[in-house]
XYZ file of C-alpha atoms in Angstrom:
242
model
C 0.545 -7.456 -22.507
C 0.517 -7.031 -26.263
C 3.392 -5.495 -28.176
C 1.205 -2.486 -28.888
C 0.520 -2.016 -25.163
C 4.208 -2.422 -24.367
C 5.243 0.167 -26.925
C 2.630 2.648 -25.736
C 3.585 2.141 -22.081
C 7.258 2.631 -22.854
C 6.572 5.727 -24.933
C 4.471 7.344 -22.193
C 6.980 6.563 -19.440
C 9.938 7.795 -21.458
C 8.105 10.999 -22.354
C 6.887 11.769 -18.844
C 8.132 14.920 -17.152
C 6.612 14.126 -13.756
C 5.425 10.541 -13.337
C 3.655 9.347 -10.188
C 2.715 5.776 -9.283
C -0.417 5.184 -7.177
C -0.529 1.611 -5.883
C -2.510 -0.807 -3.801
C -2.408 -4.385 -2.538
C -1.998 -5.867 -6.005
C 1.535 -4.468 -6.139
C 2.586 -6.723 -3.251
C 0.728 -9.922 -4.100
C 3.674 -10.897 -6.312
C 5.764 -10.793 -3.115
C 3.421 -13.304 -1.476
C 1.428 -10.793 0.573
C -2.320 -11.519 0.213
C -4.686 -8.747 -0.759
C -7.988 -8.199 0.983
C -10.634 -8.730 -1.640
C -9.477 -11.516 -3.942
C -10.939 -15.006 -3.693
C -7.949 -16.065 -1.589
C -7.565 -12.721 0.164
C -8.049 -11.950 3.839
C -11.696 -10.989 3.417
C -12.531 -14.530 2.298
C -10.788 -16.380 5.115
C -12.647 -17.529 8.200
C -12.121 -15.925 11.597
C -14.261 -15.321 14.663
C -14.677 -11.745 13.418
C -14.408 -10.380 9.879
C -11.020 -8.748 9.177
C -12.558 -5.300 8.628
C -13.948 -5.503 12.177
C -10.655 -6.700 13.679
C -8.740 -3.937 11.888
C -10.883 -1.162 13.348
C -9.910 1.286 16.066
C -12.864 0.203 18.203
C -11.787 -3.438 18.077
C -8.150 -2.537 18.773
C -9.044 -0.835 22.061
C -11.834 -3.207 23.139
C -10.245 -6.520 22.115
C -6.554 -5.670 21.994
C -5.229 -9.173 22.546
C -7.479 -10.607 19.811
C -6.410 -7.785 17.490
C -2.755 -8.659 17.991
C -3.368 -12.364 17.497
C -4.747 -11.623 14.030
C -2.234 -8.841 13.338
C 0.811 -10.988 14.052
C -0.603 -13.901 12.081
C -1.889 -12.116 8.981
C -0.463 -8.586 8.748
C 3.224 -9.065 9.560
C 4.722 -10.702 6.456
C 8.296 -9.869 7.393
C 9.855 -12.483 5.118
C 8.383 -10.825 2.021
C 10.861 -9.273 -0.398
C 10.374 -6.568 -3.039
C 9.213 -7.946 -6.367
C 9.888 -6.794 -9.922
C 7.366 -3.959 -9.630
C 8.962 -2.478 -6.504
C 12.444 -2.804 -7.992
C 11.489 -1.206 -11.318
C 9.792 1.717 -9.603
C 12.903 2.291 -7.499
C 15.006 2.215 -10.665
C 12.632 4.671 -12.340
C 13.012 7.066 -9.419
C 16.797 6.712 -9.404
C 16.981 7.493 -13.132
C 14.719 10.523 -12.814
C 11.597 9.074 -14.443
C 9.478 8.786 -11.286
C 8.651 11.662 -8.940
C 6.798 9.777 -6.194
C 5.079 6.592 -5.118
C 1.738 6.942 -3.363
C 0.806 3.639 -1.753
C -2.068 2.188 0.232
C 0.194 -0.669 1.362
C 1.721 -0.909 4.825
C 4.457 -3.459 4.092
C 7.403 -1.105 3.452
C 8.486 -2.985 0.321
C 8.875 0.153 -1.779
C 11.487 1.513 0.640
C 13.130 -1.904 0.879
C 13.505 -1.843 -2.910
C 15.191 1.555 -2.740
C 12.413 4.074 -3.360
C 12.961 7.320 -1.464
C 9.805 9.371 -2.068
C 6.981 7.187 -0.766
C 3.706 8.445 0.670
C 2.300 5.666 2.868
C -1.370 6.630 3.100
C -2.204 3.830 5.529
C 1.015 3.884 7.551
C 3.538 1.082 8.007
C 3.841 -2.114 10.036
C 7.506 -1.228 10.529
C 6.673 1.670 12.862
C 5.031 1.006 16.207
C 4.866 3.424 19.093
C 4.023 3.570 22.772
C 0.863 5.592 23.199
C 2.061 6.841 26.556
C 5.701 7.903 26.055
C 6.112 7.665 22.282
C 8.971 5.128 22.254
C 9.279 3.450 18.853
C 9.414 -0.285 18.190
C 9.996 -2.167 14.941
C 7.847 -4.895 13.413
C 10.185 -7.681 14.538
C 9.700 -6.596 18.140
C 5.927 -6.753 17.702
C 6.102 -10.161 16.031
C 8.231 -11.604 18.828
C 6.102 -10.128 21.601
C 3.177 -12.035 23.064
C -0.271 -11.055 24.205
C -0.694 -7.293 24.389
C 2.655 -5.546 23.691
C 3.510 -2.920 26.254
C 6.348 -0.421 26.406
C 9.589 -1.587 27.993
C 10.104 1.861 29.517
C 6.718 2.963 30.822
C 4.335 0.029 30.373
C 2.103 1.913 27.954
C 0.166 0.213 25.166
C 2.144 -0.128 21.917
C 0.127 0.540 18.764
C 1.089 -0.058 15.132
C 1.499 3.121 13.098
C -1.123 1.937 10.617
C -4.433 3.574 9.820
C -7.226 1.413 11.196
C -10.835 1.599 10.096
C -12.514 4.597 11.818
C -9.214 6.509 11.827
C -8.288 9.391 9.535
C -5.341 9.405 7.159
C -2.234 11.351 8.297
C -2.573 14.968 7.144
C 1.038 15.552 6.077
C 1.084 12.366 4.012
C -2.251 13.172 2.400
C -1.161 16.706 1.514
C 2.067 15.518 -0.107
C 0.290 12.722 -1.985
C -2.372 15.078 -3.321
C 0.290 17.581 -4.368
C 2.288 14.866 -6.146
C -0.761 13.591 -8.036
C -1.951 17.093 -8.913
C 1.451 18.021 -10.337
C 1.942 14.779 -12.303
C 1.683 14.711 -16.081
C 1.536 10.895 -16.039
C -0.193 8.790 -13.389
C 0.110 5.015 -13.225
C -2.548 3.364 -11.048
C -1.522 -0.172 -10.162
C -2.889 -3.052 -8.125
C -5.835 -1.274 -6.583
C -9.567 -1.847 -6.893
C -10.156 1.864 -6.205
C -12.874 0.840 -3.768
C -11.210 2.084 -0.580
C -11.917 5.688 0.312
C -10.704 8.303 0.909
C -7.550 7.058 -0.870
C -9.369 6.118 -4.091
C -10.721 9.653 -4.319
C -7.211 11.027 -4.823
C -7.491 10.345 -8.547
C -9.784 13.325 -8.927
C -6.773 15.589 -8.355
C -5.030 14.270 -11.458
C -5.290 16.523 -14.480
C -2.230 15.405 -16.420
C -1.788 14.063 -19.935
C -1.799 10.277 -19.474
C -3.547 7.917 -17.063
C -2.425 4.275 -17.071
C -4.282 1.555 -15.140
C -2.596 -1.742 -14.296
C -4.989 -4.044 -12.482
C -6.188 -7.626 -12.800
C -9.849 -6.615 -12.557
C -11.884 -3.742 -13.952
C -11.732 -0.435 -12.040
C -13.763 2.751 -12.107
C -10.775 4.549 -13.663
C -10.588 2.321 -16.735
C -12.950 4.477 -18.778
C -10.688 7.513 -18.354
C -7.403 5.681 -18.929
C -5.182 6.015 -22.001
C -3.938 2.490 -21.392
C -5.361 -0.428 -19.383
C -3.111 -3.431 -18.662
C -4.411 -6.641 -17.062
C -1.027 -8.391 -16.738
C 1.033 -8.623 -13.556
C 2.454 -5.230 -12.677
C 5.976 -6.545 -12.146
C 6.029 -8.186 -15.563
C 4.625 -5.118 -17.307
C 6.963 -2.605 -15.677
C 10.105 -4.735 -15.838
C 9.680 -5.023 -19.619
C 10.277 -1.277 -19.978
C 13.696 -0.014 -21.038
C 14.500 3.331 -19.484
């Protein structure tokens, strides 16, 4: 990031009245969690089925044991810790600069870093529930289970509270995220290709003063952005003095 970019980023953040951060997988890659579409991401690894097939509702119910084999191996990165981006966003919220985080990630790292207002569009690996009685289980329980995890109380199938392909996004979360973006005067889009819908379509609700894009690769939002930064999100954000 150039000095000019740094100064502009700092000026916009400091002047924001209602700043919202909209993030994707690129926010967590600095914590060691792979994204889906990079050259070393999950979409380019070899499995009996492609990941987008495994992570579908149809596959979950038809091949539940195979789903969980992949899920435990590739989706539960429970040793990951918040990186500089997560920590800076939490600090920004604490100091009154950030109104909300809207995330496509399911790793819970924003909350682990201390963020309070987080809209998890695709759910969280840290919440799992029995489909029969509703009993909740944490991610550690899922990781330590074997085969198909079933409820200790009623024997029902336990499902992660994550949005699989073919499933709709949770209405309450969507409504709050859209409201946050619509009311923002500054929107930072970070670590997302903006290729996954419907989440990527949320940007159309933004009508504020400044749009900032932080992403390694080009996105469809770049042409409308006041500032485009190609550096690591953690490095860019942590350089800002609040």
